[in-house]
Amino acid sequence: MFPILDPRRGDIEDDASSTKRRTLTSLAGSLLAEISLPKLIAAWVSLVALPVIVLGLGPLMVSIWVSAASTSAERLFNGLIPLVVAAALVAAAWFGGRPFLRLVEANFWSLNALAVQPGYALAREGLRHLAERNLPETTSDDRRDRIRAVSAAAAGLLVCGLSMLFVVLALPHTHWTGTLGDLAEPGRLALAGLFNCIVLIGCYVAVAALVWGVADATMDQPRDLGAFAPKVPGGRTWRVAHLSDIHIVGERYGFRIESGRSGPRGNGRLTQLLVALDAFDKAEGLDLILISGDLTDAGRAAEWAEFFDAIAAFPELAGKMVGIPGNHDLNVVDRANPARLDLPMSPNKRLRQMRLLAALDALQGDRVHVVDTATGMRGQTLSAALAPHASEIATFADTGTLRLGAKLGSVFAAAFPMVLPPEATGGLGVLMLNSNAETHFSFTNALGFVPREQEAAMARLVAETPDAIWIVALHHHVVEYPRAAKALSERIGTALVNGSWFTRRLQGISRTAIAMHGHRHIDWIGRSGGLVVVSAPSPVMNATDEEPTYFYIHEIGRDTSGGILLHPPHRIDVPGEPRLRRS
């Protein structure tokens, strides 16, 4: 039927954004050739330049306000007009100063998450990659730990030195105090704010890099788990199928962004794994199916529709599923063009967020809860929390208006973390985080970041139910595995930029919690200090149609003191299909 080209096999166009079929250099070349310069400039100004200037203007604006307030205070007894001016200044400080300070604080942490911490992570992982790539497989764990520790300390010193160099160069051009007259020269103020910000951020980075380097060097380095825990006689266990990165596409013969023709076509692999999962459930029984992100390949409506069509044939399994967002569900701007970027005010990113919330509501909305913003404790179910906004979400999906998009941003932020509460006293619960960094660029979509607010909410939820054991589910890996990577991009391009900080925070609950994630598409079970970390392989990616894949069903139990135990897992193989032949 197809004597020349079989369209079912795809062609080079399906490899446009594939990191498996094209090198990063090739992809970067395409990006530079195709990127929209006006959009790039607008995005740079709104995401970097303005936050930098706002942060740098903070000290100047405070000094101007203090100067004006002091002058008005001296004239308080010279008539009614100065008194009115003083009252106006007080009112401006109360009603306008607090939002301004919140804006400065928000921009500081935004820059910290998007530029500062990734810079340190790049230095740390770059040094580790150079140090570890030629190590023999027989290298002892102790020596690997020392190399990783020294690399972290060296990265801290390197970033500290570079930061102080920028501070020294920028310091002569700073301007820290001002008067009302300076407001007549906004260009001069903006330039001063820029240099102020360089000094402020440079000093912060210099100190923070040393702290991060020392903390990473002295923390317990990740190691393979080694032995699994034996089962406690008569103890309760939970069987948890850990799926991740199934990357549903919206076409029958569609290929994935990352793998291109090096991966499977369509969604037949998902159907195969559901059949295998259903057989296990009927024979042994499952308590939970966790999908730790990247349910779709690009967060498109057609992909979500394909996912729900696939699980509709397995209602028993669907009733046990919970999912969390991955970077492909939220941050892929254009699956065919890595040069495409969204402006911050673009409705496209918000639309992907609303699709995700609507999908998670359909999948698990009546079983998972969100955090009550007033109390910080477990609140309504996801369905109940979204119900007041359902009409606006539907309208936004139809119209994509900027006003509705801005309003719905708080709805998305308030949805995480989600919690699947323990079914009974002493039961197993799931804390579901959104670990995706804010990004508007397909080429940088994979970076992760856990906000401090989500970590604090997670800690409160654990404290609320002290007798439970927990799975902490997130998409990005919290630690780099103690094994050599093929390329540096595998370590830094997909990193959770504050993973070391988050891992240290998890140590406090490691007796009763384990971390489960995906994102890397490979399986690894290990330990960092007292924390057990489980990485899920992708049962779909990294294999063409004819090759087999696999996933794991984990057994989780409790010891006699109430601590969490990880027992040996069940490996479920998903066989390949016969190679597609031409008709």
Coordinates of C-alpha atoms in Angstrom, one line a residue:
M1 CA 0.0 0.0 0.0
F2 CA 2.9 2.3 0.7
P3 CA 5.7 1.5 -1.8
I4 CA 7.8 4.6 -1.1
L5 CA 7.1 6.1 2.3
D6 CA 5.1 4.5 5.1
P7 CA 3.6 7.5 7.0
R8 CA 3.1 5.3 10.1
R9 CA 6.9 5.1 10.6
G10 CA 7.2 8.9 10.7
D11 CA 10.1 10.9 9.2
I12 CA 12.7 13.5 10.2
E13 CA 10.0 16.1 11.1
D14 CA 9.1 13.9 14.1
D15 CA 12.6 14.4 15.4
A16 CA 12.5 18.2 15.4
S17 CA 12.8 18.5 19.2
S18 CA 14.2 15.1 20.1
T19 CA 17.2 15.0 22.4
K20 CA 17.5 11.3 21.5
R21 CA 17.8 11.8 17.8
R22 CA 19.5 15.2 17.7
T23 CA 22.4 16.7 19.8
L24 CA 21.9 19.7 22.0
T25 CA 24.2 21.6 19.7
S26 CA 21.9 20.9 16.8
L27 CA 18.8 21.8 18.8
A28 CA 20.5 25.0 20.0
G29 CA 21.3 25.9 16.4
S30 CA 17.7 25.5 15.4
L31 CA 16.6 27.5 18.4
L32 CA 18.9 30.5 17.4
A33 CA 17.6 30.3 13.8
E34 CA 13.9 30.3 14.7
I35 CA 13.6 32.2 17.9
S36 CA 11.4 35.3 17.9
L37 CA 13.6 38.2 18.9
P38 CA 10.8 40.6 19.8
K39 CA 9.3 38.0 22.1
L40 CA 12.7 37.2 23.5
I41 CA 13.3 40.8 24.3
A42 CA 9.9 41.3 25.9
A43 CA 10.3 38.1 27.9
W44 CA 13.8 39.2 29.1
V45 CA 12.5 42.6 30.2
S46 CA 9.5 41.3 32.0
L47 CA 11.1 38.2 33.6
V48 CA 14.6 39.5 34.4
A49 CA 15.2 43.2 33.8
L50 CA 12.1 44.5 35.6
P51 CA 12.5 42.2 38.7
V52 CA 16.2 43.2 38.9
I53 CA 15.4 46.9 38.7
V54 CA 12.6 46.6 41.2
L55 CA 14.8 44.8 43.7
G56 CA 17.6 47.4 43.2
L57 CA 15.2 50.3 43.6
G58 CA 14.0 49.1 46.9
P59 CA 16.7 50.8 49.1
L60 CA 16.4 54.0 47.0
M61 CA 12.6 54.2 47.3
V62 CA 12.8 53.5 51.1
S63 CA 15.4 56.3 51.6
I64 CA 13.3 58.7 49.5
W65 CA 10.2 57.9 51.6
V66 CA 12.1 58.3 54.9
S67 CA 13.5 61.6 53.7
A68 CA 10.1 62.9 52.7
A69 CA 8.5 61.6 55.9
S70 CA 11.2 63.3 58.1
T71 CA 10.8 66.6 56.3
S72 CA 7.1 66.5 56.8
A73 CA 7.5 65.6 60.5
E74 CA 9.7 68.7 61.1
R75 CA 6.8 70.9 59.7
L76 CA 4.0 69.3 61.6
F77 CA 3.4 72.3 63.8
N78 CA 3.6 74.9 61.0
G79 CA 0.0 74.6 59.8
L80 CA -2.7 72.2 58.6
I81 CA -1.2 71.4 55.2
P82 CA 1.9 69.7 56.5
L83 CA -0.3 67.7 58.8
V84 CA -2.3 66.5 55.8
V85 CA 0.9 65.7 53.9
A86 CA 2.2 63.7 56.9
A87 CA -1.1 61.7 57.1
A88 CA -0.9 61.0 53.4
L89 CA 2.6 59.7 53.7
V90 CA 1.6 57.4 56.6
A91 CA -1.4 56.2 54.6
A92 CA 0.9 55.6 51.6
A93 CA 3.3 53.6 53.7
W94 CA 0.5 51.5 55.2
F95 CA -1.5 50.8 52.1
G96 CA 1.3 51.1 49.4
G97 CA 4.5 50.3 51.3
R98 CA 3.5 46.8 52.3
P99 CA 2.5 45.6 48.8
F100 CA 5.7 47.2 47.5
L101 CA 7.8 45.3 50.1
R102 CA 6.0 42.1 49.2
L103 CA 6.8 42.8 45.5
V104 CA 10.4 43.3 46.3
E105 CA 10.5 40.1 48.3
A106 CA 8.7 38.1 45.6
N107 CA 11.1 39.4 42.9
F108 CA 14.0 38.4 45.1
W109 CA 12.9 34.8 45.5
S110 CA 11.9 34.7 41.8
L111 CA 15.5 35.7 40.8
N112 CA 16.8 33.3 43.4
A113 CA 14.9 30.4 41.9
L114 CA 15.4 31.2 38.3
A115 CA 19.0 32.4 38.2
V116 CA 20.9 32.0 41.5
Q117 CA 20.3 28.4 42.5
P118 CA 20.6 27.0 39.0
G119 CA 24.0 28.7 38.7
Y120 CA 25.2 27.0 41.8
A121 CA 23.6 23.7 40.7
L122 CA 25.3 24.0 37.3
A123 CA 28.8 24.5 38.9
R124 CA 28.3 21.7 41.4
E125 CA 27.0 19.1 38.9
G126 CA 29.5 20.2 36.3
L127 CA 32.4 19.6 38.7
R128 CA 30.9 16.3 39.8
H129 CA 30.4 15.2 36.2
L130 CA 34.0 15.9 35.3
A131 CA 35.2 14.1 38.5
E132 CA 33.0 11.1 38.2
R133 CA 32.8 10.3 34.5
N134 CA 36.1 8.4 34.3
L135 CA 35.8 6.6 37.7
P136 CA 36.0 2.8 37.4
E137 CA 32.9 0.8 38.4
T138 CA 34.9 -0.7 41.3
T139 CA 35.2 2.7 43.0
S140 CA 34.1 2.4 46.6
D141 CA 31.1 4.2 47.9
D142 CA 33.3 6.1 50.4
R143 CA 35.5 7.5 47.7
R144 CA 32.5 8.5 45.6
D145 CA 31.1 10.3 48.6
R146 CA 34.4 12.2 49.1
I147 CA 34.5 13.2 45.5
R148 CA 30.9 14.5 45.6
A149 CA 31.5 16.4 48.8
V150 CA 34.7 18.0 47.6
S151 CA 33.0 19.0 44.3
A152 CA 30.2 20.7 46.2
A153 CA 32.6 22.6 48.4
A154 CA 34.6 23.7 45.3
A155 CA 31.4 24.8 43.5
G156 CA 30.5 26.9 46.5
L157 CA 34.0 28.6 46.5
L158 CA 33.9 29.1 42.7
V159 CA 30.4 30.7 42.7
C160 CA 31.3 32.8 45.7
G161 CA 34.5 34.1 44.0
L162 CA 32.7 35.0 40.8
S163 CA 29.9 36.7 42.7
M164 CA 32.3 38.9 44.6
L165 CA 34.1 39.8 41.4
F166 CA 30.8 41.2 40.0
V167 CA 30.2 43.0 43.3
V168 CA 33.6 44.7 43.1
L169 CA 33.0 45.8 39.5
A170 CA 29.5 47.1 40.2
L171 CA 30.0 48.8 43.6
P172 CA 31.4 52.2 42.2
H173 CA 28.2 52.6 40.1
T174 CA 25.7 52.1 43.0
H175 CA 23.5 54.7 44.6
W176 CA 21.8 53.8 47.8
T177 CA 20.1 57.0 49.0
G178 CA 18.0 59.5 47.2
T179 CA 15.6 62.5 47.5
L180 CA 12.3 63.4 45.9
G181 CA 14.3 65.3 43.2
D182 CA 15.7 62.0 42.0
L183 CA 12.3 61.0 40.8
A184 CA 12.6 63.5 38.0
E185 CA 15.3 61.4 36.5
P186 CA 13.8 57.9 36.1
G187 CA 16.6 56.7 33.7
R188 CA 19.3 57.5 36.2
L189 CA 17.3 55.8 39.0
A190 CA 16.8 52.7 36.9
L191 CA 20.5 52.4 36.2
A192 CA 21.4 52.9 39.8
G193 CA 18.8 50.3 40.7
L194 CA 20.4 47.8 38.3
F195 CA 23.8 48.2 39.9
N196 CA 22.3 48.1 43.3
C197 CA 20.7 44.8 42.5
I198 CA 23.9 43.4 41.1
V199 CA 25.6 44.2 44.4
L200 CA 22.7 42.9 46.5
I201 CA 22.4 39.6 44.6
G202 CA 26.1 39.2 44.3
C203 CA 26.6 39.5 48.1
Y204 CA 23.7 37.2 48.7
V205 CA 25.0 34.6 46.2
A206 CA 28.5 34.8 47.6
V207 CA 27.3 34.0 51.1
A208 CA 24.6 31.5 50.0
A209 CA 27.0 29.6 47.7
L210 CA 29.4 29.1 50.6
V211 CA 26.5 27.9 52.8
W212 CA 25.1 25.6 50.1
G213 CA 28.6 24.2 49.3
V214 CA 29.3 23.4 53.0
A215 CA 25.8 22.0 53.5
D216 CA 26.0 19.8 50.4
A217 CA 29.6 18.7 51.3
T218 CA 28.6 17.7 54.8
M219 CA 25.2 16.1 54.1
D220 CA 24.9 12.3 53.6
Q221 CA 25.6 11.6 49.9
P222 CA 23.1 9.4 48.1
R223 CA 23.8 5.7 47.9
D224 CA 22.1 2.7 46.4
L225 CA 19.6 1.2 48.9
G226 CA 21.3 -2.2 49.1
A227 CA 18.9 -4.4 51.1
F228 CA 15.2 -4.1 51.3
A229 CA 13.4 -4.4 54.6
P230 CA 11.9 -7.8 55.6
K231 CA 8.2 -8.0 56.2
V232 CA 6.9 -7.7 59.7
P233 CA 4.9 -10.9 60.6
G234 CA 1.2 -10.0 60.7
G235 CA 1.9 -6.4 59.7
R236 CA -0.1 -4.4 57.1
T237 CA 1.5 -3.7 53.7
W238 CA 0.3 -1.5 50.8
R239 CA 0.9 -2.4 47.2
V240 CA 1.7 0.8 45.2
A241 CA 2.2 0.7 41.4
H242 CA 4.6 3.5 40.6
L243 CA 4.1 4.8 37.1
S244 CA 5.7 7.9 35.6
D245 CA 6.4 9.6 32.3
I246 CA 3.8 7.9 30.2
H247 CA 3.8 10.9 27.8
I248 CA 0.4 10.4 26.1
V249 CA 0.3 11.8 22.6
G250 CA -2.8 13.0 20.8
E251 CA -2.3 11.1 17.5
R252 CA -2.7 7.4 16.6
Y253 CA 0.8 7.4 15.1
G254 CA 2.3 10.3 17.0
F255 CA 5.8 10.3 18.3
R256 CA 7.1 11.9 21.6
I257 CA 9.0 15.2 21.7
E258 CA 12.0 13.8 23.5
S259 CA 12.4 10.4 21.8
G260 CA 11.2 11.1 18.3
R261 CA 11.5 8.0 16.2
S262 CA 13.7 6.4 18.9
G263 CA 10.5 5.9 21.0
P264 CA 7.1 4.3 20.5
R265 CA 4.4 5.5 18.2
G266 CA 0.9 6.3 19.5
N267 CA -0.4 5.1 22.9
G268 CA -0.4 1.3 22.4
R269 CA 2.3 1.0 25.1
L270 CA -0.1 2.5 27.7
T271 CA -2.8 0.0 26.8
Q272 CA -0.3 -2.8 27.2
L273 CA 0.8 -1.7 30.7
L274 CA -2.8 -1.2 31.8
V275 CA -3.6 -4.7 30.8
A276 CA -0.6 -6.0 32.8
L277 CA -1.5 -3.8 35.7
D278 CA -5.1 -5.0 35.6
A279 CA -4.0 -8.6 35.6
F280 CA -1.8 -8.0 38.7
D281 CA -4.7 -6.2 40.5
K282 CA -7.0 -9.0 39.9
A283 CA -4.5 -11.6 41.1
E284 CA -2.7 -9.9 43.9
G285 CA -4.6 -6.6 44.6
L286 CA -3.4 -3.0 44.4
D287 CA -4.0 -0.3 47.0
L288 CA -2.7 2.7 44.9
I289 CA -1.5 3.6 41.5
L290 CA 0.8 6.7 41.6
I291 CA 1.6 8.5 38.3
S292 CA 4.4 10.9 39.2
G293 CA 4.1 13.4 36.4
D294 CA 4.3 13.7 32.6
L295 CA 1.0 12.0 32.0
T296 CA 1.0 13.9 28.6
D297 CA 3.6 14.8 26.1
A298 CA 2.8 18.5 25.8
G299 CA -0.3 19.1 28.0
R300 CA -2.6 19.4 25.0
A301 CA -6.4 18.8 25.2
A302 CA -6.2 15.9 22.7
E303 CA -3.6 14.2 24.9
W304 CA -5.7 14.4 28.0
A305 CA -8.6 13.0 26.0
E306 CA -6.5 10.0 24.9
F307 CA -5.5 9.4 28.5
F308 CA -9.1 9.3 29.8
D309 CA -10.2 7.2 26.8
A310 CA -7.4 4.7 27.7
I311 CA -8.3 4.3 31.4
A312 CA -12.0 4.3 30.8
A313 CA -11.7 0.6 29.8
F314 CA -10.2 -0.1 33.3
P315 CA -12.5 1.6 35.8
E316 CA -11.1 -0.4 38.8
L317 CA -7.6 0.9 38.1
A318 CA -8.8 4.4 37.4
G319 CA -10.4 4.5 40.9
K320 CA -7.0 3.8 42.4
M321 CA -5.0 6.3 40.4
V322 CA -3.6 9.6 41.6
G323 CA -1.4 11.9 39.5
I324 CA 0.8 15.0 39.8
P325 CA 2.0 17.4 37.2
G326 CA 5.2 17.0 35.2
N327 CA 7.1 19.5 33.2
H328 CA 5.6 18.1 29.9
D329 CA 2.1 18.6 31.4
L330 CA 2.8 22.3 32.1
N331 CA 5.9 23.8 30.5
V332 CA 6.1 22.7 26.9
V333 CA 5.2 25.8 24.9
D334 CA 5.3 24.1 21.5
R335 CA 6.0 20.4 21.0
A336 CA 7.4 20.9 17.5
N337 CA 9.5 24.0 18.1
P338 CA 11.9 24.4 21.1
A339 CA 12.5 28.0 20.1
R340 CA 8.9 29.0 20.9
L341 CA 8.4 30.9 24.1
D342 CA 5.3 32.4 25.9
L343 CA 5.3 35.9 27.3
P344 CA 4.4 36.0 31.0
M345 CA 1.0 37.5 30.3
S346 CA 0.2 34.9 27.6
P347 CA -2.9 32.8 28.3
N348 CA -1.3 29.6 26.9
K349 CA 0.6 28.7 30.1
R350 CA -2.5 29.3 32.2
L351 CA -4.5 27.2 29.8
R352 CA -2.2 24.3 30.3
Q353 CA -2.5 24.8 34.1
M354 CA -6.3 24.8 33.9
R355 CA -6.3 21.7 31.7
L356 CA -4.2 19.9 34.3
L357 CA -6.4 21.0 37.2
A358 CA -9.5 19.9 35.3
A359 CA -7.9 16.5 34.4
L360 CA -6.8 15.9 38.0
D361 CA -10.2 16.8 39.2
A362 CA -11.7 14.2 36.9
L363 CA -9.2 11.6 38.0
Q364 CA -9.0 12.1 41.7
G365 CA -11.0 15.2 42.7
D366 CA -13.3 13.6 45.2
R367 CA -10.4 11.7 46.9
V368 CA -7.6 14.2 47.3
H369 CA -7.7 17.4 49.4
V370 CA -6.0 20.8 49.1
V371 CA -4.6 22.9 51.9
D372 CA -6.8 25.4 53.6
T373 CA -5.1 28.8 53.1
A374 CA -6.6 30.2 56.3
T375 CA -5.5 27.4 58.7
G376 CA -2.7 25.7 56.8
M377 CA -4.2 22.3 57.4
R378 CA -6.1 19.9 55.2
G379 CA -9.1 21.5 53.6
Q380 CA -11.7 20.7 51.0
T381 CA -11.5 18.1 48.4
L382 CA -10.0 19.2 45.1
S383 CA -13.5 19.0 43.5
A384 CA -15.0 21.2 46.2
A385 CA -12.2 23.7 46.0
L386 CA -12.5 24.0 42.2
A387 CA -16.3 24.1 42.1
P388 CA -16.6 27.9 42.7
H389 CA -14.2 28.5 39.8
A390 CA -15.6 26.0 37.3
S391 CA -17.5 28.5 35.3
E392 CA -14.6 30.9 35.0
I393 CA -12.2 28.0 34.1
A394 CA -14.6 26.9 31.3
T395 CA -15.0 30.5 30.1
F396 CA -11.2 31.0 30.1
A397 CA -10.7 27.8 28.1
D398 CA -13.1 29.2 25.5
T399 CA -11.9 32.8 25.4
G400 CA -8.3 32.9 26.8
T401 CA -8.8 36.4 28.2
L402 CA -5.9 38.0 30.1
R403 CA -8.1 39.2 32.9
L404 CA -9.5 35.7 33.7
G405 CA -6.0 34.2 33.2
A406 CA -4.5 36.5 35.8
K407 CA -7.4 35.7 38.2
L408 CA -7.0 32.0 37.8
G409 CA -3.3 32.0 38.7
S410 CA -4.1 32.0 42.4
V411 CA -6.5 29.0 41.9
F412 CA -3.7 26.9 40.4
A413 CA -1.2 27.9 43.1
A414 CA -3.6 27.1 45.9
A415 CA -4.1 23.5 44.5
F416 CA -0.7 22.3 45.7
P417 CA 0.3 20.4 47.7
M418 CA -2.6 18.0 47.4
V419 CA -3.0 15.2 49.9
L420 CA -4.5 11.8 49.7
P421 CA -5.3 11.2 53.4
P422 CA -4.6 7.9 55.1
E423 CA -7.7 5.6 54.9
A424 CA -7.5 4.9 58.7
T425 CA -5.3 5.4 61.8
G426 CA -1.8 4.4 61.0
G427 CA -2.5 4.2 57.3
L428 CA -0.6 5.3 54.2
G429 CA -1.1 8.8 52.8
V430 CA 0.3 10.6 49.8
L431 CA 1.6 14.2 49.7
M432 CA 1.5 15.4 46.1
L433 CA 3.7 18.4 45.1
N434 CA 4.1 20.5 42.0
S435 CA 7.9 20.6 41.5
N436 CA 7.8 22.4 38.2
A437 CA 9.7 25.7 38.0
E438 CA 8.0 28.7 36.3
T439 CA 9.3 28.7 32.8
H440 CA 8.0 30.2 29.5
F441 CA 10.5 28.5 27.2
S442 CA 10.3 25.0 25.7
F443 CA 14.0 24.7 25.7
T444 CA 14.2 25.2 29.5
N445 CA 11.0 23.4 30.4
A446 CA 12.6 20.6 32.4
L447 CA 13.9 22.5 35.4
G448 CA 12.3 21.9 38.8
F449 CA 11.8 23.9 42.0
V450 CA 9.9 23.2 45.2
P451 CA 8.6 26.5 46.7
R452 CA 9.1 27.1 50.4
E453 CA 5.3 27.4 50.8
Q454 CA 4.7 23.8 49.5
E455 CA 7.4 22.4 51.8
A456 CA 5.9 24.2 54.8
A457 CA 2.4 23.0 54.0
M458 CA 3.8 19.5 53.6
A459 CA 5.3 19.7 57.1
R460 CA 2.1 20.8 58.6
L461 CA 0.1 18.0 56.9
V462 CA 2.5 15.4 58.3
A463 CA 2.3 17.0 61.8
E464 CA -1.5 16.9 61.5
T465 CA -1.5 13.1 61.3
P466 CA 1.5 12.0 63.3
D467 CA 0.5 8.3 63.3
A468 CA 0.5 8.0 59.5
I469 CA 3.2 7.0 57.0
W470 CA 3.6 8.9 53.8
I471 CA 4.7 8.9 50.2
V472 CA 6.0 12.3 49.2
A473 CA 5.3 12.4 45.5
L474 CA 7.0 14.9 43.1
H475 CA 8.1 14.8 39.5
H476 CA 11.7 15.9 39.7
H477 CA 14.5 13.9 41.3
V478 CA 15.6 15.2 44.7
V479 CA 19.2 13.9 44.5
E480 CA 21.6 13.0 41.7
Y481 CA 22.1 9.2 41.6
P482 CA 25.5 7.8 42.5
R483 CA 26.2 6.7 39.0
A484 CA 27.9 8.2 36.0
A485 CA 25.7 10.2 33.5
K486 CA 26.3 10.1 29.8
A487 CA 26.1 13.8 29.5
L488 CA 26.1 16.9 31.7
S489 CA 22.7 17.8 30.3
E490 CA 21.2 14.8 32.0
R491 CA 22.3 16.2 35.4
I492 CA 21.7 19.9 35.1
G493 CA 19.1 20.3 32.3
T494 CA 16.5 18.3 34.3
A495 CA 17.5 19.3 37.8
L496 CA 15.5 20.2 40.8
V497 CA 17.5 23.3 41.5
N498 CA 16.9 23.3 45.3
G499 CA 16.9 19.6 45.6
S500 CA 19.7 19.5 48.2
W501 CA 17.7 21.9 50.4
F502 CA 14.5 19.9 49.9
T503 CA 16.3 16.6 50.7
R504 CA 17.6 18.1 54.0
R505 CA 14.1 19.3 54.8
L506 CA 12.7 15.7 54.2
Q507 CA 15.2 14.3 56.6
G508 CA 13.0 15.4 59.5
I509 CA 10.2 13.1 58.4
S510 CA 12.3 10.3 56.9
R511 CA 11.3 7.8 59.6
T512 CA 7.7 7.8 58.3
A513 CA 8.0 9.0 54.7
I514 CA 9.7 8.0 51.4
A515 CA 10.1 10.2 48.3
M516 CA 8.9 8.9 45.0
H517 CA 9.5 10.6 41.7
G518 CA 10.0 10.2 38.0
H519 CA 11.4 12.6 35.3
R520 CA 14.7 10.8 34.7
H521 CA 12.9 7.8 33.0
I522 CA 15.2 5.4 34.8
D523 CA 14.8 3.3 37.9
W524 CA 16.9 3.8 41.0
I525 CA 16.1 3.0 44.7
G526 CA 18.5 4.6 47.1
R527 CA 19.0 6.5 50.3
S528 CA 20.3 9.9 51.3
G529 CA 20.8 9.9 55.0
G530 CA 17.7 8.5 56.5
L531 CA 15.5 9.3 53.5
V532 CA 14.6 6.5 51.0
V533 CA 14.2 7.7 47.4
V534 CA 12.4 5.8 44.7
S535 CA 12.8 6.8 41.0
A536 CA 10.3 5.3 38.5
P537 CA 11.4 4.1 35.1
S538 CA 9.3 5.2 32.2
P539 CA 7.3 2.2 30.9
V540 CA 6.9 4.1 27.6
M541 CA 10.0 6.2 26.8
N542 CA 13.5 4.9 25.9
A543 CA 12.2 2.0 23.8
T544 CA 10.8 1.6 20.3
D545 CA 7.6 -0.4 19.7
E546 CA 9.3 -3.8 19.4
E547 CA 11.4 -3.4 22.6
P548 CA 10.1 -4.4 26.1
T549 CA 9.7 -1.9 29.0
Y550 CA 8.9 -2.4 32.7
F551 CA 7.7 -0.7 35.8
Y552 CA 7.5 -1.6 39.5
I553 CA 4.9 -2.3 42.1
H554 CA 6.3 -1.5 45.5
E555 CA 5.2 -3.0 48.8
I556 CA 5.3 -0.5 51.7
G557 CA 4.8 -1.5 55.3
R558 CA 5.4 -0.4 58.9
D559 CA 7.9 -1.6 61.5
T560 CA 6.9 -2.2 65.1
S561 CA 7.6 1.4 66.1
G562 CA 5.5 2.9 63.3
G563 CA 8.3 3.7 60.9
I564 CA 7.9 3.2 57.2
L565 CA 9.4 0.1 55.4
L566 CA 10.1 -0.6 51.8
H567 CA 9.9 -4.3 50.9
P568 CA 11.3 -5.9 47.7
P569 CA 9.3 -4.7 44.6
H570 CA 7.5 -6.6 41.9
R571 CA 8.8 -5.9 38.4
I572 CA 6.1 -5.9 35.7
D573 CA 7.4 -6.3 32.2
V574 CA 5.6 -4.8 29.3
P575 CA 6.4 -6.8 26.1
G576 CA 7.2 -5.1 22.8
E577 CA 5.2 -5.4 19.6
P578 CA 6.2 -7.0 16.4
R579 CA 8.0 -4.6 14.1
L580 CA 5.7 -2.6 11.9
R581 CA 5.9 -3.9 8.3
R582 CA 4.9 -2.1 5.2
S583 CA 1.6 -3.2 3.7

